[in-house]
Short mmCIF file of C-alpha atoms and ligand atoms in Angstrom, two decimals:
data_model
loop_
_atom_site.label_atom_id
_atom_site.label_comp_id
_atom_site.label_asym_id
_atom_site.label_seq_id
_atom_site.Cartn_x
_atom_site.Cartn_y
_atom_site.Cartn_z
CA MET A 1 -37.24 1.80 6.27
CA LYS A 2 -33.66 0.42 4.69
CA TYR A 3 -30.43 2.76 5.02
CA GLU A 4 -27.40 2.93 3.20
CA PRO A 5 -24.44 4.20 4.51
CA VAL A 6 -22.45 7.39 3.12
CA ILE A 7 -18.86 7.36 3.55
CA GLY A 8 -16.13 10.48 2.29
CA LEU A 9 -12.17 9.70 3.48
CA GLU A 10 -9.78 12.05 4.63
CA VAL A 11 -6.27 10.67 4.25
CA HIS A 12 -2.92 12.32 4.77
CA VAL A 13 0.26 11.19 4.00
CA GLU A 14 3.73 12.50 5.44
CA LEU A 15 6.06 12.93 2.90
CA ASN A 16 9.62 11.22 2.74
CA THR A 17 11.56 14.40 1.36
CA LYS A 18 14.97 15.33 2.81
CA SER A 19 13.90 19.26 4.32
CA LYS A 20 10.94 19.77 5.51
CA MET A 21 8.37 21.80 4.21
CA PHE A 22 9.56 25.49 4.69
CA CYS A 23 12.72 25.62 6.18
CA ARG A 24 16.26 23.90 5.43
CA CYS A 25 15.29 21.37 8.72
CA PHE A 26 16.06 17.37 8.44
CA ALA A 27 12.33 15.93 7.80
CA ASP A 28 13.58 12.55 9.08
CA TYR A 29 12.25 12.81 12.84
CA PHE A 30 11.60 9.12 13.50
CA SER A 31 13.46 8.30 16.85
CA LYS A 32 15.42 11.50 16.59
CA GLU A 33 16.52 13.06 19.67
CA PRO A 34 13.17 15.29 20.72
CA ASN A 35 13.90 18.80 19.75
CA THR A 36 17.49 18.76 17.10
CA HIS A 37 15.66 18.97 14.00
CA THR A 38 14.56 22.82 14.63
CA CYS A 39 15.21 26.45 13.63
CA PRO A 40 13.43 29.80 13.78
CA ILE A 41 11.05 28.88 11.18
CA CYS A 42 9.25 25.32 12.27
CA LEU A 43 9.43 26.53 15.57
CA GLY A 44 7.52 29.69 14.54
CA LEU A 45 9.89 32.27 16.03
CA PRO A 46 8.50 35.99 15.18
CA GLY A 47 9.95 36.89 12.39
CA ALA A 48 11.29 34.06 10.84
CA LEU A 49 10.32 33.82 6.94
CA PRO A 50 9.52 30.12 5.34
CA TYR A 51 10.32 29.46 2.07
CA THR A 52 8.98 26.39 -0.40
CA ASN A 53 10.44 22.59 -0.48
CA LYS A 54 10.08 21.83 -4.21
CA GLU A 55 10.99 18.31 -3.75
CA ALA A 56 7.39 18.42 -1.57
CA ILE A 57 5.32 20.25 -4.21
CA THR A 58 6.96 17.38 -6.66
CA LYS A 59 5.79 14.59 -4.94
CA CYS A 60 2.57 16.04 -4.42
CA ILE A 61 1.85 16.81 -8.01
CA GLN A 62 2.77 12.50 -8.51
CA ILE A 63 0.45 11.53 -5.98
CA GLY A 64 -2.73 14.03 -7.97
CA LEU A 65 -1.25 12.26 -11.30
CA ALA A 66 -1.37 9.00 -10.04
CA LEU A 67 -5.59 9.55 -8.56
CA ASN A 68 -6.50 11.05 -12.15
CA CYS A 69 -6.43 15.18 -10.84
CA LYS A 70 -5.81 17.79 -12.68
CA ILE A 71 -3.05 20.00 -11.89
CA VAL A 72 -3.76 23.47 -11.33
CA ASP A 73 -2.18 26.22 -13.49
CA LEU A 74 -1.88 28.51 -10.49
CA SER A 75 -1.99 27.44 -6.54
CA ARG A 76 -1.04 28.96 -3.24
CA PHE A 77 -1.00 28.40 0.23
CA GLU A 78 -3.17 30.17 3.55
CA ARG A 79 -2.83 30.02 7.08
CA LYS A 80 -5.37 27.82 9.03
CA ASN A 81 -5.60 29.20 12.03
CA TYR A 82 -6.21 27.94 15.40
CA PHE A 83 -4.72 27.33 18.65
CA TYR A 84 -2.62 24.59 20.48
CA PRO A 85 0.51 23.85 22.40
CA ASP A 86 1.52 21.80 19.18
CA LEU A 87 1.19 24.65 16.79
CA PRO A 88 3.80 27.47 17.89
CA LYS A 89 2.80 29.89 14.82
CA GLY A 90 -0.89 29.79 15.99
CA TYR A 91 -1.49 28.42 12.73
CA GLN A 92 -0.81 25.51 10.35
CA ILE A 93 0.33 26.34 6.96
CA SER A 94 -2.13 24.41 4.38
CA GLN A 95 -4.59 24.92 0.89
CA TYR A 96 -7.94 25.88 0.95
CA ARG A 97 -9.24 27.60 -1.98
CA TRP A 98 -6.17 26.61 -4.41
CA PRO A 99 -5.17 23.40 -3.85
CA LEU A 100 -2.19 21.77 -6.26
CA CYS A 101 -4.79 19.03 -7.68
CA VAL A 102 -7.89 18.61 -8.28
CA GLU A 103 -11.16 16.51 -9.78
CA GLY A 104 -9.00 13.04 -9.32
CA TRP A 105 -10.70 9.61 -9.19
CA LEU A 106 -9.74 5.93 -8.21
CA GLU A 107 -11.29 3.29 -8.80
CA VAL A 108 -12.21 0.38 -5.89
CA GLU A 109 -13.61 -3.25 -5.24
CA ASP A 110 -16.13 -4.05 -2.72
CA LYS A 111 -15.92 -7.14 -0.75
CA GLU A 112 -17.93 -8.95 -3.88
CA GLY A 113 -15.72 -7.65 -6.34
CA ASN A 114 -18.05 -5.07 -7.69
CA VAL A 115 -16.02 -1.68 -9.00
CA SER A 116 -16.63 1.56 -8.47
CA LYS A 117 -15.18 4.96 -9.53
CA ILE A 118 -14.92 6.95 -6.22
CA ARG A 119 -14.24 10.81 -6.76
CA ILE A 120 -11.13 12.62 -5.73
CA ASN A 121 -11.86 16.63 -4.71
CA ARG A 122 -8.10 17.51 -4.09
CA VAL A 123 -4.56 16.51 -2.98
CA HIS A 124 -3.33 19.29 -1.29
CA GLN A 125 0.19 20.36 0.58
CA GLU A 126 0.57 21.37 3.97
CA GLU A 127 2.58 20.67 7.31
CA ASP A 128 2.52 18.83 9.68
CA THR A 129 2.75 19.98 13.63
CA GLY A 130 4.75 18.75 16.56
CA LYS A 131 3.97 15.72 18.69
CA LEU A 132 2.69 16.09 22.18
CA THR A 133 3.35 13.50 24.60
CA HIS A 134 1.46 13.30 27.91
CA SER A 135 2.68 11.34 30.45
CA ASP A 136 2.80 11.69 34.80
CA GLY A 137 0.56 14.53 34.29
CA GLN A 138 2.68 16.21 32.17
CA THR A 139 2.85 17.14 28.51
CA LEU A 140 6.19 17.22 26.39
CA ILE A 141 6.31 18.58 23.47
CA ASP A 142 8.42 17.87 20.28
CA PHE A 143 9.21 20.03 17.44
CA ASN A 144 10.73 17.92 15.06
CA ARG A 145 7.73 16.89 13.82
CA SER A 146 6.87 20.48 13.03
CA GLY A 147 6.61 21.60 9.74
CA VAL A 148 7.17 17.86 7.69
CA PRO A 149 5.32 17.87 4.40
CA LEU A 150 1.86 16.77 4.58
CA VAL A 151 -0.45 15.81 1.66
CA GLU A 152 -3.72 15.72 2.43
CA ILE A 153 -6.24 13.57 -0.29
CA VAL A 154 -10.15 13.94 0.06
CA THR A 155 -12.58 12.45 -1.64
CA GLU A 156 -16.09 13.17 -2.56
CA PRO A 157 -19.14 10.78 -0.19
CA ASP A 158 -18.95 8.42 -3.03
CA PHE A 159 -18.00 5.17 -0.43
CA THR A 160 -21.39 2.91 0.52
CA ASP A 161 -19.36 -0.29 1.91
CA PRO A 162 -16.31 -0.22 4.09
CA SER A 163 -14.84 -2.74 2.10
CA GLN A 164 -14.83 0.15 -0.28
CA VAL A 165 -13.16 2.15 1.73
CA LYS A 166 -10.72 -0.84 3.16
CA ASP A 167 -9.71 -1.45 -1.18
CA TYR A 168 -8.69 2.68 -1.11
CA ALA A 169 -6.40 2.96 1.04
CA LYS A 170 -5.04 0.06 0.72
CA LYS A 171 -4.79 1.13 -3.01
CA LEU A 172 -3.47 5.06 -1.99
CA GLN A 173 -0.43 3.14 0.32
CA GLN A 174 0.40 1.02 -2.76
CA ILE A 175 0.83 4.27 -5.17
CA PHE A 176 2.58 5.97 -2.06
CA ARG A 177 4.87 3.19 -2.38
CA TYR A 178 5.15 2.54 -5.97
CA LEU A 179 5.94 6.41 -6.49
CA SER A 180 8.15 6.32 -3.46
CA VAL A 181 7.11 9.53 -1.83
CA SER A 182 6.45 7.93 1.75
CA ASN A 183 6.74 4.71 3.29
CA ALA A 184 2.99 5.02 4.43
CA ASP A 185 3.50 3.11 7.45
CA MET A 186 0.16 3.14 9.45
CA GLU A 187 1.78 2.71 12.62
CA LYS A 188 4.61 5.04 12.60
CA GLY A 189 2.05 7.84 11.53
CA ASP A 190 3.36 8.19 7.99
CA MET A 191 -0.77 7.54 6.87
CA ARG A 192 -3.25 8.99 8.74
CA LEU A 193 -6.97 8.07 7.27
CA GLU A 194 -10.59 10.02 8.95
CA ALA A 195 -13.55 8.54 7.65
CA ASN A 196 -16.65 10.77 7.61
CA VAL A 197 -19.73 8.69 7.99
CA SER A 198 -23.55 9.40 8.02
CA VAL A 199 -26.47 6.99 6.65
CA ARG A 200 -29.91 8.11 4.87
CA PRO A 201 -32.67 6.36 3.65
CA VAL A 202 -32.15 3.95 -0.13
CA GLY A 203 -33.51 5.98 -2.77
CA GLN A 204 -33.03 9.44 -1.24
CA LYS A 205 -30.64 11.84 -3.80
CA GLU A 206 -29.35 14.58 -0.82
CA LEU A 207 -26.24 13.95 1.24
CA PRO A 208 -27.47 13.57 4.91
CA ASN A 209 -27.61 16.74 7.49
CA TYR A 210 -24.96 15.69 9.08
CA ARG A 211 -21.56 13.68 9.04
CA VAL A 212 -19.82 11.64 12.16
CA GLU A 213 -16.19 12.15 11.68
CA LEU A 214 -13.63 9.60 13.16
CA LYS A 215 -10.22 10.29 14.37
CA ASN A 216 -7.04 8.40 15.21
CA ILE A 217 -7.60 5.49 13.20
CA ASN A 218 -4.50 3.47 12.66
CA SER A 219 -4.55 0.80 10.87
CA PHE A 220 -6.87 -0.50 8.12
CA ARG A 221 -8.83 -3.02 9.95
CA PHE A 222 -9.47 -0.53 12.81
CA MET A 223 -11.11 1.88 10.47
CA THR A 224 -13.18 -1.14 8.53
CA ALA A 225 -14.78 -1.68 12.16
CA ALA A 226 -14.86 1.91 13.73
CA ILE A 227 -16.85 2.49 10.43
CA GLU A 228 -19.23 -0.91 10.43
CA TYR A 229 -19.42 0.22 14.06
CA GLU A 230 -20.96 3.46 13.38
CA ILE A 231 -23.18 2.48 10.46
CA LYS A 232 -24.85 0.16 12.94
CA ARG A 233 -24.98 2.73 15.59
CA GLN A 234 -26.62 5.53 13.64
CA ILE A 235 -28.65 3.03 11.89
CA GLU A 236 -30.34 2.40 15.26
CA ALA A 237 -30.21 6.13 16.15
CA LEU A 238 -32.85 6.76 13.40
CA GLU A 239 -34.78 4.00 13.89
CA LYS A 240 -35.37 5.37 17.31
CA GLY A 241 -35.99 8.50 16.19
CA GLU A 242 -33.27 10.43 17.52
CA LYS A 243 -32.06 13.01 15.95
CA LEU A 244 -27.58 12.59 14.47
CA THR A 245 -25.68 16.00 14.68
CA GLN A 246 -22.67 16.73 12.96
CA GLU A 247 -19.31 15.39 16.09
CA THR A 248 -15.96 13.73 15.79
CA ARG A 249 -15.98 10.20 17.70
CA GLY A 250 -12.88 8.12 18.34
CA TRP A 251 -12.04 4.41 18.32
CA ASN A 252 -11.64 2.33 21.36
CA GLU A 253 -10.30 -0.73 20.21
CA ASP A 254 -10.55 -2.66 23.82
CA LYS A 255 -14.50 -1.68 23.63
CA ARG A 256 -14.09 -1.94 20.03
CA GLU A 257 -16.89 1.24 20.04
CA THR A 258 -16.56 4.92 18.79
CA TYR A 259 -16.76 7.62 21.22
CA LEU A 260 -17.94 11.04 21.46
CA GLN A 261 -15.00 13.31 21.46
CA ARG A 262 -15.96 16.94 20.36
CA SER A 263 -19.50 18.20 18.89
CA LYS A 264 -20.75 20.76 16.50
CA GLU A 265 -20.89 23.25 19.03
CA GLU A 266 -17.26 23.61 19.12
CA ALA A 267 -15.92 23.56 15.66
CA HIS A 268 -13.54 25.53 14.53
CA ASP A 269 -13.83 28.73 12.34
CA TYR A 270 -10.09 28.60 10.77
CA ARG A 271 -10.00 31.97 9.46
CA TYR A 272 -8.49 30.63 6.35
CA PHE A 273 -6.29 33.47 4.53
CA PRO A 274 -3.48 33.38 1.91
CA GLU A 275 0.22 32.65 3.66
CA PRO A 276 1.53 36.16 2.58
CA ASP A 277 4.65 34.87 2.96
CA LEU A 278 5.09 32.54 0.04
CA PRO A 279 4.64 33.57 -3.40
CA GLU A 280 1.90 31.69 -5.16
CA LEU A 281 2.85 28.85 -7.32
CA LYS A 282 2.84 28.64 -11.03
CA MET A 283 2.14 24.91 -12.09
CA LYS A 284 1.81 25.41 -15.89
CA SER A 285 5.64 23.92 -17.27
CA GLU A 286 5.51 21.89 -13.80
CA GLU A 287 2.53 19.54 -14.71
CA GLU A 288 4.57 17.93 -18.25
CA ARG A 289 7.72 17.64 -16.12
CA VAL A 290 6.64 15.39 -13.08
CA LYS A 291 4.51 13.66 -15.73
CA GLU A 292 7.51 12.74 -17.64
CA GLU A 293 9.35 11.54 -14.68
CA MET A 294 6.62 9.28 -13.16
CA VAL A 295 7.16 5.54 -12.73
CA GLU A 296 4.60 2.96 -14.17
CA LEU A 297 1.81 2.51 -11.25
CA PRO A 298 0.29 -1.00 -10.07
CA GLN A 299 -2.43 -0.80 -12.41
CA ALA A 300 -0.85 -0.18 -15.40
CA LYS A 301 2.61 -2.75 -14.80
CA MET A 302 -0.55 -5.01 -13.70
CA GLN A 303 -1.97 -4.95 -17.41
CA ARG A 304 1.61 -4.58 -19.32
CA PHE A 305 2.61 -8.42 -17.70
CA VAL A 306 -0.72 -9.94 -18.64
CA SER A 307 -0.31 -8.21 -22.19
CA GLU A 308 3.48 -8.36 -22.78
CA TYR A 309 4.10 -11.64 -21.16
CA GLY A 310 0.96 -13.58 -21.43
CA ILE A 311 0.71 -14.21 -17.69
CA SER A 312 -3.08 -14.84 -16.28
CA LYS A 313 -4.56 -11.66 -14.50
CA GLN A 314 -4.58 -13.28 -11.17
CA ASN A 315 -0.44 -13.82 -11.14
CA ALA A 316 -0.01 -10.36 -12.55
CA GLN A 317 -2.04 -9.14 -9.44
CA VAL A 318 0.10 -10.74 -6.92
CA LEU A 319 2.83 -9.63 -9.12
CA VAL A 320 2.63 -5.89 -8.65
CA GLU A 321 1.31 -6.15 -5.38
CA LEU A 322 4.96 -5.01 -4.40
CA LYS A 323 7.32 -3.05 -6.59
CA GLU A 324 10.36 -4.71 -5.79
CA VAL A 325 8.76 -8.00 -6.64
CA GLY A 326 7.49 -6.95 -10.24
CA TYR A 327 10.86 -5.49 -10.89
CA TYR A 328 12.35 -8.51 -10.10
CA PHE A 329 9.97 -10.87 -11.69
CA GLU A 330 10.88 -8.75 -15.12
CA LYS A 331 14.24 -8.63 -14.57
CA ALA A 332 14.45 -13.04 -13.88
CA VAL A 333 11.93 -13.24 -17.19
CA LYS A 334 15.30 -11.72 -18.79
CA LEU A 335 17.77 -13.81 -17.19
CA GLY A 336 15.81 -17.12 -17.80
CA GLU A 337 15.19 -15.97 -21.49
CA ALA A 338 18.64 -17.83 -22.38
CA GLN A 339 16.98 -21.04 -20.92
CA GLN A 340 13.88 -20.93 -22.99
CA ILE A 341 11.90 -20.35 -19.25
CA LYS A 342 8.12 -19.03 -20.18
CA PRO A 343 7.47 -15.95 -18.32
CA GLN A 344 4.12 -18.15 -16.97
CA GLU A 345 6.39 -20.59 -15.58
CA LEU A 346 8.38 -18.05 -13.58
CA ALA A 347 4.94 -16.10 -12.52
CA ASN A 348 3.86 -19.32 -11.41
CA TYR A 349 6.76 -20.79 -9.38
CA ILE A 350 7.20 -16.98 -7.56
CA VAL A 351 2.96 -16.79 -6.74
CA ASN A 352 3.02 -20.96 -5.79
CA GLN A 353 6.04 -20.44 -3.46
CA LYS A 354 4.69 -17.00 -2.25
CA ILE A 355 8.05 -15.91 -2.43
CA THR A 356 8.72 -12.22 -2.40
CA LEU A 357 11.71 -12.09 -5.11
CA ALA A 358 13.54 -8.83 -2.96
CA SER A 359 17.04 -9.04 -4.28
CA GLN A 360 19.10 -9.94 -7.31
CA ASP A 361 20.16 -13.35 -4.98
CA GLN A 362 16.50 -14.44 -4.94
CA VAL A 363 15.56 -13.78 -8.71
CA LEU A 364 18.82 -16.00 -9.32
CA ARG A 365 17.50 -18.22 -7.43
CA ALA A 366 14.54 -18.55 -8.57
CA VAL A 367 15.84 -18.46 -12.25
CA GLU A 368 18.13 -21.59 -11.27
CA PHE A 369 15.52 -23.70 -9.69
CA ILE A 370 13.54 -23.60 -12.74
CA ALA A 371 16.07 -24.02 -14.92
CA ALA A 372 17.62 -26.83 -12.88
CA LYS A 373 13.96 -28.53 -12.81
CA ARG A 374 13.67 -28.02 -16.19
CA VAL A 375 16.11 -28.29 -18.76
CA GLY A 376 18.68 -30.89 -16.82
CA ILE A 377 15.90 -33.57 -16.34
CA ILE A 378 16.67 -36.83 -17.81
CA GLU A 379 13.29 -37.71 -19.36
CA ASP A 380 14.84 -39.99 -22.72
CA GLU A 381 13.91 -43.81 -21.57
CA ALA A 382 16.90 -45.16 -23.36
CA VAL A 383 18.82 -43.33 -21.67
CA ILE A 384 17.75 -44.29 -18.32
CA LYS A 385 17.41 -47.88 -19.65
CA LYS A 386 21.44 -47.12 -19.91
CA ILE A 387 21.90 -45.76 -16.19
CA VAL A 388 19.76 -48.21 -14.37
CA LEU A 389 21.56 -51.29 -15.90
CA GLU A 390 25.01 -49.32 -14.61
CA VAL A 391 23.85 -49.01 -11.31
CA ILE A 392 22.32 -52.94 -11.28
CA LYS A 393 25.74 -54.38 -12.53
CA LYS A 394 27.44 -52.09 -9.72
CA ASN A 395 24.86 -53.11 -6.75
CA PRO A 396 24.43 -57.05 -6.97
CA LYS A 397 23.86 -57.11 -3.20
CA SER A 398 20.65 -54.62 -3.50
CA VAL A 399 19.41 -57.20 -6.55
CA GLU A 400 19.98 -60.34 -4.60
CA ASP A 401 18.07 -58.42 -1.35
CA TYR A 402 15.00 -57.20 -4.20
CA LYS A 403 15.00 -61.15 -5.08
CA ARG A 404 14.51 -62.15 -1.57
CA GLY A 405 11.82 -59.95 -0.98
CA LYS A 406 13.45 -57.01 0.68
CA LEU A 407 11.51 -53.94 -0.13
CA ASN A 408 14.03 -51.48 0.92
CA ALA A 409 16.47 -52.51 -1.78
CA LEU A 410 14.83 -51.07 -4.60
CA GLN A 411 15.06 -47.83 -2.69
CA ALA A 412 18.91 -48.71 -2.41
CA LEU A 413 19.07 -48.81 -6.58
CA ILE A 414 16.92 -45.92 -7.05
CA GLY A 415 18.97 -43.76 -4.75
CA GLY A 416 21.81 -45.09 -6.96
CA VAL A 417 20.73 -43.54 -9.93
CA MET A 418 19.74 -40.38 -8.09
CA ARG A 419 22.97 -40.09 -7.02
CA LYS A 420 24.29 -40.94 -10.83
CA THR A 421 22.37 -38.04 -12.16
CA GLN A 422 22.83 -36.02 -9.30
CA GLY A 423 19.02 -35.97 -8.64
CA LYS A 424 18.39 -34.46 -12.23
CA VAL A 425 16.06 -37.87 -13.73
CA ASN A 426 12.60 -38.16 -13.72
CA VAL A 427 11.95 -40.60 -10.50
CA GLU A 428 9.13 -42.06 -11.73
CA LYS A 429 10.51 -43.40 -15.10
CA VAL A 430 13.44 -44.74 -12.69
CA MET A 431 11.03 -46.78 -10.76
CA VAL A 432 9.19 -48.30 -14.14
CA VAL A 433 12.37 -49.06 -15.73
CA LEU A 434 14.15 -50.57 -12.54
CA GLU A 435 11.09 -52.76 -11.50
CA LYS A 436 10.30 -54.40 -15.37
CA LYS A 437 13.89 -55.04 -15.41
CA LEU A 438 14.79 -56.67 -11.90
CA LYS A 439 11.57 -58.85 -12.41
CA SER A 440 12.52 -60.06 -16.16
CA GLY A 441 15.07 -61.90 -14.04
CA ASP A 442 17.46 -60.27 -16.89
CA THR A 443 20.11 -59.44 -14.53
CA PRO A 444 23.57 -60.17 -13.97
P1 ADP B 501 -14.10 19.35 6.59
O1 ADP B 501 -12.22 19.97 5.95
O2 ADP B 501 -14.55 19.88 7.37
O3 ADP B 501 -13.06 18.23 7.25
P2 ADP B 501 -15.03 18.98 4.10
O4 ADP B 501 -15.46 19.13 3.19
O5 ADP B 501 -13.39 18.55 3.54
O6 ADP B 501 -14.95 19.41 5.20
O7 ADP B 501 -15.46 16.98 3.66
C1 ADP B 501 -14.47 16.23 5.08
C2 ADP B 501 -15.33 15.11 4.24
O8 ADP B 501 -16.37 14.58 4.79
C3 ADP B 501 -14.91 14.60 2.88
O9 ADP B 501 -14.26 13.06 2.07
C4 ADP B 501 -16.40 14.54 2.01
O10 ADP B 501 -16.01 13.48 1.03
C5 ADP B 501 -17.15 13.81 3.38
N1 ADP B 501 -18.19 14.26 3.32
C6 ADP B 501 -19.35 15.16 3.11
N2 ADP B 501 -20.43 15.24 3.42
C7 ADP B 501 -20.07 13.93 4.29
C8 ADP B 501 -21.66 12.92 4.58
N3 ADP B 501 -23.14 13.53 4.85
N4 ADP B 501 -21.40 12.35 4.83
C9 ADP B 501 -20.93 11.41 4.70
N5 ADP B 501 -19.19 12.25 4.74
C10 ADP B 501 -19.25 13.58 3.80
MG1 MG B 502 -11.86 16.75 8.13
ZN1 ZN B 503 13.30 24.01 11.17
#
């Protein structure tokens, strides 16, 4: 029997808002003194009342819009109850029945370049937990991260190949960076991936009655490896007649295999219920407001570059990879206009030199380089002849040397022409003219 993978992805992204999700503490906790960005609210002290961070909600909606989601008219928070030392309240404020954004999609490419649409189930707002550090048999808790805004994006189980999942995750990261809602640095934990993997016989319509959740994956490469391993492991198990059940597995990079963390018997019942301390979110007017302020996204920018500047799709794709490069490319196009530099020339130059324009300075240099190469170059043969004659007149010794068969004498004469023109001359034409003159004996 032939099997096909069924994969769904859950992505968490930490927002770069100034303050935390439900209090006024600074949200930026990276390398800060532990437990200095805390207050009664994010420490979960009894009686403390949360309030909603509007900037976070705006950013969550931006993500939803970028992923072609519907923004709901009415949204609200719920409590997700469970006990763990990094969760002082005993529940995480999250969204369950009333997420902010639903029913989106994103196009992804597999490794052969086939495009498919992945449905996005929801984009919702929640908060991060504290951070535990285990060392020397002790566990330390840092609550600086407690209550930092977190957005979760959940797909339908629409992926059929790990390469699609990788493309999806990379596109999400690019969108977060374009929107400036997060650095989305995987190593710092700004962006976290959880893949759900199962396999079914080819042709079967129903989803498998189990799924394996892969956790603690902190790079695109590990994620691909973990999913590939898991597909193989599951197919082998089914072929041996084993029954697969719901479980959570981690990735061991040294052994390059997944390992069991938790099986179904230990599954949580979170007892979600509406958060009574926070008002519901009325989104009707918000959607329009956020839409108006949305930046141009990579896909749209790529298409605009092709139609507006007449550059190739391949070049456009490279130029929009990083938001800054696209921005400075357009600046360079504007600067280049005065010197009749075509956008295509600039695009080729940037792509071929693999330069990532990251400052105004580099833009100027790129334009200057092309301008100097093009505008300043002497191509006219009559002009070249004149210069060559002048150089010959001034260097009788080199001419003598050349006649006696010293080959580097030619180099010296070419050097003379280069100096006279500050390098802005077509060297091949100089050589032709020079040799012709010298061989004709028509020299002083
Ligand atoms: P939970 O919140 O418990 O993790 P969800 O219903 O939100 O559960 O689903 C989580 C993820 O699992 C989603 O991305 C979904 O697409 C995926 N998923 C659901 N069923 C399967 C399956 N049979 N195989 C692989 N992934 C699945
Ligand atoms: Mg899950
Ligand atoms: Zn706080």
